[in-house]
C-alpha cells in the first residue's frame, strides 16, 4: 500500500435521504480504503437524514416499502430491521412498515455511526446554508457559491437535492394566489390553518402524498376530496408474503408494444400462480432502468400517457395499515375520490372556494392542497444556475437532468465537470430512481467513483498468517489476526477481540471481517454477523487474493445456507494450509463442522491437508477427535497426548481426550483429569462451560445427581456463568438429560436457560446444530408454541434443518403433549441421520436419551431394555445399569 494518500474534498448538497446515504457510503469507503477525506454537508435543515419525506411526525405516515427493503446498505438488507430491534421494537420483522419519522432517525443514526467509525480518516463539516450556484476552476475543481456569501472549492460535488418542487401549473391563476391554496404542504406549519379549520378540503392528486395528507386531515364532520386525472389511489401492499417469481422472457430488444404484451402476460401468470399480481410486477424491478433506456423517446412518451398512472399506483403502494385507514375513511364517506381536473376556482369573500371540475362537479371547500407530486426537473437556484451556465441539461423528456452514469452531462452525453447527482434528478434517465432501494445502490456506486482504490506498491511483501499464507493487510493488523487465529486453534478466549482489533487497524482487511462473521455465526460471539459479512465482501472485492476471496465466499455461503459446506470442502482442497477453514470444517468444540461430512470424508480431508501441517499439534488434535468418533479410542488418546505434549494449551486435544474418557467408560478418571485441567490450564478456555459439561456427563454416568447439581449451579448456571448458545448446548441439554434419567430432583431451572438466549437464536437459529439444542431446551420448558415456531423456521431453512430439525421438533412436540408412541417413532427414525446436524456423538446422544424416556413413558419396556442393552454394550455406566434394573423389575 502507498504510504501517502491524497486527501479528497467532496461536498454533498442536500442532507435528506439521498445526501445522507451518499455520506454514509463515502465514510465507509474512505474508512475501508484508508483514504483521507474532507466531507462537507450543505443543507439548512436542522437534522440530516430527514429531508421532506422523513420529517413528518404523524405516526400514521408510514413507509411505503417494507422494513426489510429499507436498509441503508445494498449488501446488508437486514440493517434497518436490526436497528429497529435495538431501538425499542424487538419484535419487528422485515415485513413490517415503520413510520417515516422513525426511518429519518435511522438514517441520521447510521450516518452518525459511520462518522464515528471513520474518525481519523474522514473530517466532516456541516454547513447550515444553501448552495446557490456553481462554477468550474481551471485546475478541474468546482466552486460552490453559498447563500451566506461563502465560497467552497471542492474536488467534486454531489447534488443530492431530492425531487423537484411542485409547479402548480394545473391551478388557475386565481387559485394559485388564493390564501386558501397550499402549494407546499410539507413545509413547516403549512397545514396548521387547514388542521384548525372545520372546512372541507380538496387534495389535487391521488398518489402517496395525497394519501398521507388525507390521513392527517381526516376528522369527524369534514369531507376530504381527492382529485386526479386517473382517479386511482395507490394499491396496498399484500398483508403477507405473496411469493416470488423470476422476470418473464421477452424483455430484451423489444418494442413498447411487445414489451407491454409480455408484461401483461407475466402479470396474468402471477395471478394464476400466486393469486396476486404483486410478485409479477415486483420481479420487473431489477430490470426497469434497462427497459426504460431501451425505449425510444416516443415510446417513453406513449408509456407515460397510457400506462404511467397505472404503473405508479401499482408499483408505489400503500402500507396495509395505511390502506385500512383510507378504506375506513371512504366507507364513512369522509374521503371522496374524483376523476378529472380543476377548471376554475371562485372565492367568496372570507368564505369557501367553489372549485369547478372537468367532470361537471362543483366542490365547495375551505382549502385546496397541491398533492400532484414533484415537477419534471429540479428548480432550486443552484439547478437554475447550472442550467443557465450549461453545466446541466434537462434529462430525457425534460425529466430530471442529463447524466452519464450519475455525472452531469451535456446534450451530447459529455460530462461537464466533477458534478454528480442521484435519486430523483436521474428520473428521466432511469425512470424508477426515487425509492431507497435504488438510491442506496447509486450512493454506493458514487462512493466507488469518487474515492478510487489506492495503488499497491509493486513488489511489496505481504505479511503472513501462522501457516505462512499471505494476508492482504499491513503488519500490525496481520499480527492481531495471527493472535486471533492462534486463540481459535487453541480454543482460548480473546479471539473475537483480536480479530476486532485487526479490522480496527485495517477496516479493509477482508479476512478479519470474515473471521468475525464466522465466530458470530458459529460461536454466538457478540458480532453483528450480517454487518461483518458485508464488510468482508466489500473488502474482498477491493483488496484480496484468490484464497481470501474464496474464504469470504465460504463464510458467506455458510451464513446464508447456500451450499456452504461443499464450498468449504472445495476451498480446503485448493488451500490446504488454511487453518481457520479446517477448524470450521471438522466438527469440534468450537465449530459444528460440515454437516454431511462422514468420518471417512473428514479423515480424507485431514489426509489431504496433512502435508501443509507436518505433524502440527492443531492438525493432530483434529485427527484425535475424529479417531474417537470412529471408535478408535486408544489411537485417539495417543494422538491427543501427543498434541498436548507439543502444546499443553490445545483445547482441541483436551476435548478429544474428554470424549475418549467418556466413550471408553473411564468416567472416574475422566472426571478427575478434566476437573484438574479446567481448574488449571483451562481457566482461559473460551468454551470452559463445555468442558464443565463433559465433567458433568461423567458425574451423570456415575449416577451422582448431587454432584451434577453442584456442578450445574457452580459452572453451568445461565446468567452468572454461561450465556448465549453455550447455555443451550451445555446448560440446557445437561438439565434435560438429568431430568429424563431421573437424576434431577426439585426445582427445574430451565427458564434461566431460555432467558439467557436471544429469542432469534431459540426460534430462528442459523445452524442445524443450534436448532437441535434449541428444540431440546424448548421441550424441557414445555413451550409448545415456541417449539412449533422453531419447526416452521426449520421447514424454510437449509436442507439439514428441513430434513432433520423440523421432524425432530414434531417428535419433541408429541412428547410435550404426551403422545409418547408418536414421539418415540419419530425420534427412532431420526437417529440414523442425526449426525447431519454436526457436533459430537456425545452431544447428539441427548436425542437417544429422549427416545429412551419416550419408550418408558409409553410403557414399551422391552424396547427400552434393548436400547439400554445396546448402550451398555458400548460403555458401562452406573446410571444406565440402574435404569436397566428398574425396567427388569
Coordinates of C-alpha atoms in Angstrom, one line a residue, residues 61 150 272 278 329 332 630 648 848:
X61 CA -47.4 8.3 7.9
X150 CA -19.2 31.8 1.4
X272 CA -52.8 -17.7 -11.8
X278 CA -47.6 -8.2 -7.0
X329 CA -62.5 7.0 5.7
X332 CA -67.6 6.6 6.3
X630 CA -14.7 -43.7 14.7
X648 CA -0.4 -28.0 26.6
X848 CA -31.2 -41.1 22.1

